[in-house]
Short mmCIF file of C-alpha atoms and ligand atoms in Angstrom, two decimals:
data_model
loop_
_atom_site.label_atom_id
_atom_site.label_comp_id
_atom_site.label_asym_id
_atom_site.label_seq_id
_atom_site.Cartn_x
_atom_site.Cartn_y
_atom_site.Cartn_z
CA MET A 16 0.27 0.28 -0.06
CA ILE A 17 2.42 2.48 1.02
CA ASP A 18 5.39 2.98 -1.55
CA SER A 19 8.64 3.33 0.69
CA SER A 20 10.84 2.87 -2.36
CA SER A 21 12.20 5.61 -5.12
CA ASN A 22 9.05 7.97 -4.68
CA SER A 23 9.22 8.56 -0.55
CA ARG A 24 12.81 8.98 -1.02
CA GLU A 25 12.62 11.49 -3.68
CA VAL A 26 10.10 13.62 -2.21
CA ALA A 27 11.50 13.48 1.64
CA GLY A 28 15.16 15.17 -0.32
CA ALA A 29 15.47 18.48 0.67
CA GLY A 30 15.15 20.34 -2.87
CA SER A 31 11.85 18.44 -2.94
CA ALA A 32 10.45 19.57 0.42
CA ARG A 33 9.27 22.65 -0.69
CA ARG A 34 7.28 21.07 -2.97
CA LEU A 35 5.80 18.17 -0.70
CA VAL A 36 5.27 20.66 1.98
CA ASN A 37 3.37 22.97 -0.06
CA SER A 38 1.06 19.69 -0.81
CA LEU A 39 0.66 18.49 2.98
CA PRO A 40 -2.45 18.83 4.61
CA PHE A 41 -3.41 20.90 7.87
CA SER A 42 -5.03 20.11 11.10
CA ARG A 43 -6.61 22.58 12.61
CA ARG A 44 -4.63 23.60 16.03
CA SER A 45 -3.17 19.73 17.25
CA PHE A 46 -3.35 16.76 16.24
CA LEU A 47 -2.95 13.07 18.58
CA SER A 48 -2.96 12.54 22.33
CA LYS A 49 0.66 12.03 21.82
CA THR A 50 2.01 15.10 24.26
CA SER A 51 5.97 14.97 23.20
CA TYR A 52 4.82 15.24 19.58
CA PHE A 53 3.32 18.87 20.71
CA GLY A 54 6.13 20.60 22.45
CA ALA A 55 6.76 23.38 19.47
CA PHE A 56 3.10 23.23 19.00
CA TYR A 57 2.14 24.34 22.21
CA ALA A 58 4.51 27.15 21.76
CA ALA A 59 2.43 28.29 18.85
CA ALA A 60 -1.02 27.40 18.90
CA LYS A 61 -4.09 29.31 20.56
CA LEU A 62 -5.74 26.45 22.16
CA ILE A 63 -9.03 28.57 23.08
CA PRO A 64 -11.85 25.93 23.51
CA LEU A 65 -14.91 26.14 21.37
CA PRO A 66 -18.78 26.16 21.93
CA ALA A 67 -20.19 22.65 19.75
CA LEU A 68 -22.99 25.30 18.75
CA ALA A 69 -23.26 28.54 17.07
CA ALA A 70 -25.36 31.10 19.06
CA GLU A 71 -28.27 31.31 16.58
CA LEU A 72 -29.14 27.70 17.14
CA ALA A 73 -29.08 27.97 20.66
CA GLY A 74 -33.09 28.36 20.37
CA ASP A 75 -33.26 25.50 17.52
CA SER A 76 -35.47 22.76 18.38
CA ARG A 77 -34.13 20.17 15.68
CA VAL A 78 -30.85 20.55 17.78
CA SER A 79 -30.27 19.10 21.04
CA GLN A 80 -28.74 21.26 23.75
CA THR A 81 -27.26 18.72 25.32
CA PRO A 82 -25.02 15.89 24.10
CA ILE A 83 -25.85 12.42 24.27
CA VAL A 84 -21.85 12.03 24.88
CA ASP A 85 -19.10 14.40 26.07
CA LYS A 86 -15.28 13.30 26.28
CA GLY A 87 -13.82 17.00 26.45
CA PHE A 88 -11.81 16.37 22.96
CA ALA A 89 -15.62 15.92 20.91
CA SER A 90 -19.07 15.93 21.85
CA VAL A 91 -22.19 14.14 20.33
CA ARG A 92 -25.48 15.88 20.09
CA LYS A 93 -28.67 15.23 18.07
CA VAL A 94 -29.20 17.58 14.99
CA GLY A 95 -32.21 15.83 13.02
CA GLU A 96 -34.46 12.58 13.31
CA GLY A 97 -31.80 9.83 13.44
CA LEU A 98 -28.74 12.62 12.62
CA TYR A 99 -25.95 13.45 15.35
CA ALA A 100 -23.27 15.67 15.38
CA THR A 101 -19.70 15.12 16.52
CA ILE A 102 -18.21 18.11 17.21
CA SER A 103 -14.31 18.57 18.47
CA ASP A 104 -12.54 20.60 20.93
CA PRO A 105 -8.86 19.87 20.26
CA SER A 106 -8.11 22.51 23.23
CA LYS A 107 -9.10 19.59 25.32
CA GLY A 108 -7.38 16.67 23.31
CA PHE A 109 -6.42 15.23 20.04
CA GLN A 110 -8.35 12.39 19.35
CA THR A 111 -10.40 13.33 16.61
CA VAL A 112 -9.58 17.23 16.13
CA CYS A 113 -11.99 17.17 12.88
CA ASN A 114 -15.69 17.46 13.14
CA GLY A 115 -18.05 14.74 12.11
CA GLY A 116 -21.27 12.63 12.90
CA PHE A 117 -23.24 9.72 11.75
CA LEU A 118 -27.17 8.91 10.90
CA ALA A 119 -28.82 6.13 11.96
CA GLY A 120 -31.89 4.87 10.23
CA LYS A 121 -33.98 1.94 10.79
CA ASP A 122 -32.47 -0.51 9.02
CA ALA A 123 -28.46 0.78 8.83
CA ALA A 124 -25.88 3.62 9.75
CA LEU A 125 -23.09 5.84 8.02
CA LEU A 126 -20.38 7.09 9.91
CA ILE A 127 -19.22 10.58 8.91
CA GLU A 128 -14.80 11.03 9.19
CA GLY A 129 -11.90 8.68 10.14
CA PHE A 130 -10.88 11.67 12.08
CA ILE A 131 -6.67 11.79 13.12
CA SER A 132 -6.94 8.70 15.62
CA VAL A 133 -8.37 5.35 15.45
CA ALA A 134 -9.60 6.27 19.24
CA GLY A 135 -11.35 9.19 17.22
CA ALA A 136 -13.20 7.16 15.33
CA ALA A 137 -13.99 4.29 18.04
CA PHE A 138 -15.40 6.86 19.80
CA GLN A 139 -18.02 7.79 17.28
CA MET A 140 -18.61 4.10 17.30
CA ASP A 141 -19.47 4.02 20.53
CA ALA A 142 -21.46 7.24 20.73
CA LEU A 143 -23.79 5.27 17.40
CA ARG A 144 -23.78 2.40 19.84
CA MET A 145 -25.35 4.55 22.61
CA VAL A 146 -28.11 5.48 20.55
CA SER A 147 -28.99 2.98 17.88
CA GLN A 148 -28.08 -0.96 17.14
CA VAL A 149 -28.43 -0.95 13.60
CA PRO A 150 -25.80 -2.54 11.83
CA VAL A 151 -23.22 -0.18 9.73
CA LYS A 152 -23.21 -0.05 6.37
CA GLY A 153 -20.44 2.08 5.67
CA ALA A 154 -18.03 4.89 6.47
CA LEU A 155 -17.26 7.76 4.79
CA ASP A 156 -14.05 10.32 4.92
CA THR A 157 -15.30 13.94 3.18
CA HIS A 158 -11.78 14.07 1.91
CA TYR A 159 -8.05 12.79 2.13
CA HIS A 160 -6.61 15.23 4.99
CA PHE A 161 -4.83 13.52 7.70
CA ASP A 162 -7.35 15.09 10.17
CA HIS A 163 -10.13 13.13 8.74
CA SER A 164 -8.22 10.00 7.54
CA MET A 165 -5.69 8.70 10.14
CA GLY A 166 -8.05 7.07 12.00
CA ASN A 167 -9.42 4.71 9.06
CA ALA A 168 -7.64 1.86 10.27
CA PHE A 169 -10.46 1.39 13.10
CA PHE A 170 -12.92 0.67 10.02
CA GLY A 171 -10.51 -2.06 8.48
CA ALA A 172 -10.19 -3.97 12.10
CA ASN A 173 -14.05 -3.53 11.96
CA GLY A 174 -15.00 -4.74 8.42
CA ILE A 175 -16.41 -1.39 7.93
CA PRO A 176 -16.70 -0.53 4.08
CA LEU A 177 -14.95 2.97 4.04
CA TRP A 178 -16.33 5.38 1.05
CA ALA A 179 -14.45 8.29 -0.46
CA HIS A 180 -13.90 10.35 -3.25
CA ALA A 181 -12.21 8.08 -5.86
CA ASN A 182 -8.76 10.36 -5.23
CA THR A 183 -8.77 9.99 -1.85
CA PRO A 184 -6.75 6.69 -1.63
CA LYS A 185 -3.95 8.13 -3.90
CA ARG A 186 -3.57 11.16 -2.36
CA ILE A 187 -3.26 9.70 1.08
CA VAL A 188 -0.66 7.65 -0.02
CA GLU A 189 1.40 10.30 -1.60
CA SER A 190 0.99 13.19 1.46
CA TYR A 191 1.69 10.78 4.55
CA GLY A 192 2.50 7.82 2.74
CA ALA A 193 5.48 9.65 1.63
CA LEU A 194 6.57 10.87 5.03
CA GLN A 195 6.80 7.36 6.75
CA GLY A 196 10.27 6.84 7.35
CA ALA A 197 11.53 9.86 5.55
CA ASP A 198 14.38 11.74 7.05
CA LYS A 199 12.85 14.41 9.56
CA ALA A 200 15.63 16.86 9.84
CA ALA A 201 16.10 16.83 5.67
CA PHE A 202 12.38 17.34 5.42
CA LEU A 203 11.92 20.33 7.86
CA SER A 204 15.58 22.05 6.42
CA PRO A 205 13.59 24.37 4.22
CA LEU A 206 11.26 25.76 6.78
CA GLU A 207 13.94 26.36 9.24
CA LYS A 208 15.61 28.36 6.46
CA SER A 209 12.56 30.35 5.73
CA ILE A 210 12.17 31.32 9.36
CA LYS A 211 15.66 32.16 9.28
CA GLU A 212 15.37 34.34 6.12
CA ALA A 213 11.98 36.04 7.20
CA LYS A 214 12.11 39.72 6.51
CA THR A 215 10.06 40.95 9.00
CA GLU A 216 8.56 39.92 12.80
CA THR A 217 5.34 39.24 11.37
CA ALA A 218 6.80 36.69 8.34
CA ARG A 219 8.74 35.39 11.10
CA LYS A 220 5.75 34.14 13.45
CA HIS A 221 4.02 32.94 10.25
CA ARG A 222 6.53 30.73 9.45
CA GLU A 223 7.42 29.47 12.46
CA ASP A 224 3.53 28.50 13.38
CA TYR A 225 3.75 26.79 9.92
CA LEU A 226 6.91 24.66 10.98
CA ALA A 227 5.28 23.59 14.04
CA HIS A 228 2.08 22.79 12.36
CA VAL A 229 4.31 20.52 9.42
CA THR A 230 6.31 18.89 12.15
CA ASN A 231 2.35 17.40 13.87
CA VAL A 232 1.13 16.42 10.53
CA PHE A 233 5.11 14.38 10.31
CA ASN A 234 4.82 13.30 13.44
CA VAL A 235 1.20 12.00 12.96
CA ALA A 236 1.66 10.60 9.34
CA ASN A 237 4.82 8.20 11.02
CA SER A 238 2.91 7.41 13.89
CA THR A 239 -0.40 5.57 11.84
CA VAL A 240 -0.93 2.52 9.98
CA LEU A 241 -2.44 4.05 7.04
CA ALA A 242 -5.58 2.97 6.06
CA LEU A 243 -7.39 3.44 2.44
CA PRO A 244 -11.08 3.97 1.74
CA ASN A 245 -11.68 1.17 -0.56
CA ARG A 246 -15.08 2.20 -1.86
CA PRO A 247 -14.12 4.99 -4.16
CA ILE A 248 -16.88 7.16 -4.96
CA ASP A 249 -16.56 8.52 -8.49
CA PRO A 250 -17.94 12.26 -9.08
CA SER A 251 -19.22 11.96 -12.20
CA LYS A 252 -21.77 9.51 -10.75
CA LEU A 253 -22.96 11.55 -8.22
CA PRO A 254 -25.41 12.76 -6.42
CA MET A 255 -25.66 9.09 -4.83
CA LYS A 256 -28.60 8.12 -2.80
CA VAL A 257 -27.88 6.16 0.36
CA ASP A 258 -31.27 4.32 2.00
CA LEU A 259 -30.79 3.86 5.35
CA GLY A 260 -34.59 3.48 6.25
CA GLY A 261 -36.50 6.36 6.81
CA ILE A 262 -33.69 8.67 5.99
CA THR A 263 -32.08 9.31 2.92
CA ALA A 264 -28.55 10.87 2.46
CA VAL A 265 -27.46 12.45 -0.50
CA ILE A 266 -23.61 12.03 -1.34
CA GLU A 267 -22.39 14.80 -3.68
CA SER A 268 -19.27 16.44 -4.31
CA TYR A 269 -17.95 20.35 -4.46
CA PRO A 270 -14.59 21.80 -5.51
CA GLY A 271 -12.94 24.07 -3.35
CA HIS A 272 -11.13 22.67 -0.12
CA SER A 273 -9.11 19.96 -1.37
CA GLY A 274 -9.92 18.44 -4.81
CA THR A 275 -11.30 15.42 -3.18
CA ASP A 276 -14.21 16.88 -0.93
CA VAL A 277 -17.91 15.19 -0.32
CA ILE A 278 -21.06 15.72 1.68
CA VAL A 279 -23.39 14.01 2.72
CA ARG A 280 -27.01 15.88 2.79
CA VAL A 281 -30.33 15.05 3.95
CA PRO A 282 -32.72 17.09 2.35
CA GLU A 283 -35.54 16.15 3.85
CA GLN A 284 -34.57 17.34 7.15
CA ASN A 285 -32.41 20.53 6.09
CA VAL A 286 -29.12 18.97 7.50
CA VAL A 287 -25.60 19.20 5.83
CA TYR A 288 -22.31 17.43 6.81
CA ALA A 289 -20.11 19.93 5.03
CA GLY A 290 -16.48 18.42 6.05
CA ASP A 291 -13.84 21.29 5.21
CA LEU A 292 -15.84 23.03 2.96
CA LEU A 293 -17.22 25.00 5.56
CA PHE A 294 -15.04 26.51 8.42
CA SER A 295 -17.31 27.37 10.68
CA ASN A 296 -16.15 30.66 12.63
CA MET A 297 -12.71 30.45 11.07
CA TYR A 298 -10.54 31.35 8.16
CA PRO A 299 -10.61 29.03 5.46
CA VAL A 300 -7.73 26.35 4.60
CA CYS A 301 -6.64 27.12 1.60
CA PHE A 302 -3.22 25.29 1.21
CA ASP A 303 -4.25 22.55 -0.61
CA THR A 304 -2.21 21.89 -4.14
CA GLN A 305 -6.03 21.52 -5.51
CA CYS A 306 -7.89 24.24 -3.42
CA THR A 307 -9.37 26.51 -5.73
CA VAL A 308 -10.82 30.01 -4.17
CA SER A 309 -12.80 30.54 -7.12
CA GLY A 310 -14.27 26.95 -7.32
CA TRP A 311 -14.98 27.30 -3.38
CA ARG A 312 -16.63 30.34 -3.39
CA GLN A 313 -18.95 29.20 -6.14
CA THR A 314 -19.47 26.02 -3.81
CA LEU A 315 -20.61 28.48 -1.00
CA LYS A 316 -22.80 30.68 -3.13
CA THR A 317 -24.66 26.80 -3.80
CA PHE A 318 -24.85 25.95 -0.24
CA ALA A 319 -26.07 29.92 0.66
CA SER A 320 -29.38 28.58 -2.07
CA TRP A 321 -30.19 25.92 0.04
CA ASN A 322 -33.24 26.32 2.33
CA LYS A 323 -32.67 28.70 5.09
CA ASP A 324 -32.99 26.74 7.62
CA THR A 325 -30.40 24.48 6.81
CA ILE A 326 -28.16 23.13 10.31
CA PHE A 327 -24.71 22.50 8.77
CA VAL A 328 -21.75 20.49 10.47
CA PRO A 329 -18.85 21.94 9.43
CA GLY A 330 -15.30 20.37 9.17
CA HIS A 331 -14.48 22.30 12.32
CA GLY A 332 -16.01 24.80 14.49
CA PRO A 333 -19.29 25.18 15.73
CA ILE A 334 -22.71 23.82 14.36
CA CYS A 335 -24.17 26.51 12.33
CA GLY A 336 -26.75 27.84 10.09
CA GLN A 337 -27.02 29.93 6.91
CA GLU A 338 -25.22 32.60 8.80
CA GLY A 339 -21.98 30.56 8.78
CA ILE A 340 -21.82 30.30 4.99
CA ALA A 341 -22.54 33.84 5.02
CA LEU A 342 -19.63 34.44 7.51
CA LEU A 343 -16.90 32.08 5.32
CA ARG A 344 -17.80 34.05 2.18
CA ALA A 345 -17.36 37.63 3.58
CA LEU A 346 -14.43 36.45 5.15
CA PHE A 347 -13.24 35.32 1.53
CA ASP A 348 -14.42 38.71 -0.23
CA ASP A 349 -12.74 40.37 2.89
CA ILE A 350 -8.89 38.79 1.96
CA GLU A 351 -9.76 39.34 -1.88
CA GLU A 352 -10.33 43.20 -1.26
CA GLN A 353 -7.27 43.53 0.90
CA ALA A 354 -5.20 41.46 -1.45
CA GLN A 355 -6.47 43.47 -4.75
CA LYS A 356 -5.57 46.46 -2.96
CA MET A 357 -2.33 45.04 -2.47
CA HIS A 358 -1.99 44.25 -5.52
CA LYS A 359 -2.83 47.47 -7.44
CA ALA A 360 -0.10 49.09 -4.93
CA GLY A 361 2.52 46.65 -6.74
CA VAL A 362 2.97 44.47 -3.83
CA PRO A 363 3.89 40.78 -4.94
CA ALA A 364 2.31 37.57 -3.92
CA GLU A 365 4.73 36.57 -1.67
CA GLU A 366 5.01 39.68 0.38
CA ALA A 367 0.85 40.47 0.54
CA ALA A 368 0.79 37.11 1.44
CA ASP A 369 2.04 38.06 5.26
CA LEU A 370 0.34 41.98 5.04
CA TYR A 371 -3.76 40.56 5.68
CA GLN A 372 -4.78 42.80 8.62
CA VAL A 373 -7.47 40.79 10.20
CA PRO A 374 -10.52 43.55 10.69
CA GLU A 375 -11.72 44.18 14.28
CA LYS A 376 -15.17 42.60 13.09
CA TYR A 377 -13.59 39.36 12.77
CA LYS A 378 -11.15 39.37 15.27
CA ASN A 379 -12.95 36.26 16.80
CA VAL A 380 -12.81 34.56 13.99
CA ALA A 381 -10.20 31.40 14.92
CA ILE A 382 -7.78 31.46 12.23
CA PHE A 383 -5.92 27.80 11.52
CA ALA A 384 -2.03 28.29 10.82
CA TRP A 385 -1.30 31.42 8.47
CA ASP A 386 0.35 30.05 5.92
CA PHE A 387 -2.33 27.32 5.74
CA SER A 388 -5.26 29.51 5.24
CA ILE A 389 -4.93 33.39 4.93
CA GLY A 390 -1.43 33.23 3.28
CA PRO A 391 -2.35 30.59 0.36
CA THR A 392 -5.76 32.15 -0.01
CA ILE A 393 -4.25 35.32 -1.07
CA THR A 394 -1.40 33.76 -3.28
CA LYS A 395 -3.89 31.69 -4.78
CA LEU A 396 -5.75 34.78 -5.72
CA TYR A 397 -2.99 36.39 -7.30
CA ALA A 398 -2.35 32.99 -9.22
CA GLU A 399 -6.27 33.42 -10.58
CA TRP A 400 -5.71 37.21 -11.60
CA GLY A 401 -2.51 35.82 -13.71
CA ALA A 402 -0.47 37.95 -11.29
CA LYS A 403 2.67 37.34 -9.52
ZN1 ZN B 503 -9.33 20.11 5.26
#
């Protein structure tokens, strides 16, 4: 499964480390519960506790105010008939890191996300078994990023079919298989160099934060036995309906975050499991080589056109309604507006990427590491304009 021969040696070489780093997925604020990994990380991250629920949904009778289980690192609550959301709080532990959920119909259940660890995937399975004993028809990774897929081995060990976008297995192997057994010092050295070469204090901080996160990706990939989805979803054959008995889930694919993004909708109940196409109360994470700003904004426009009472379970951040979509769109607009001004003033892309100013009104919007989120959003916008 893992090609540890020529490919991994080649990408692990210092010369191509930058290319690999550019294709690395992010984690949100952190990762596993292996504390020894997190020395540099703790120094760099803002580990703020997060609410599981946006204030706008506090009075919504469809959403249970009390979780069925709350382990700190994640809680699970009802968001519809047979529909549950798993919401992570990485400030309290790294077992899950991303959000997920499950759908429990009369005949079968569908689990969403492999999370960042087997412990995280097992936690969600236990939560399902608290409310339903129906057989599990399958699990689904919304995309290949490691915080959504490193717990996939749980499904393999339990004989649960694992669905994902057809390109997900390949990208897991390319991105994380390639890190396994690689020379850590050689891999990280270009990032250490970029810290030394930073021309401003802001740039230096952004590069340090990036190094801390990339180091964690490396450590997580090296401590994980990779498991690949075995039910590829061909995006050209979507939407696909999955009948769970009284609940019809619809799997759809949209461009934007990773090139492998699929969502699960339950149109009859206006509930959407959006994966990382939705960061709730967070700046978008745009580092992926296949992330497209224009595609993502088009996707958000589509989400905004859906029922005004839609409940969204985001890939990260609190459960929200349409206001969460509106905020993410506004954040893209603001980044574009500032980037355009810089472009017109002759600021090159690489410099502009460090110069965005968070407006006062967005000061409580979380930023995952700058170089995974705002920085690449700006350089991708420049690229879309054909600018450098
Ligand atoms: Zn992601």
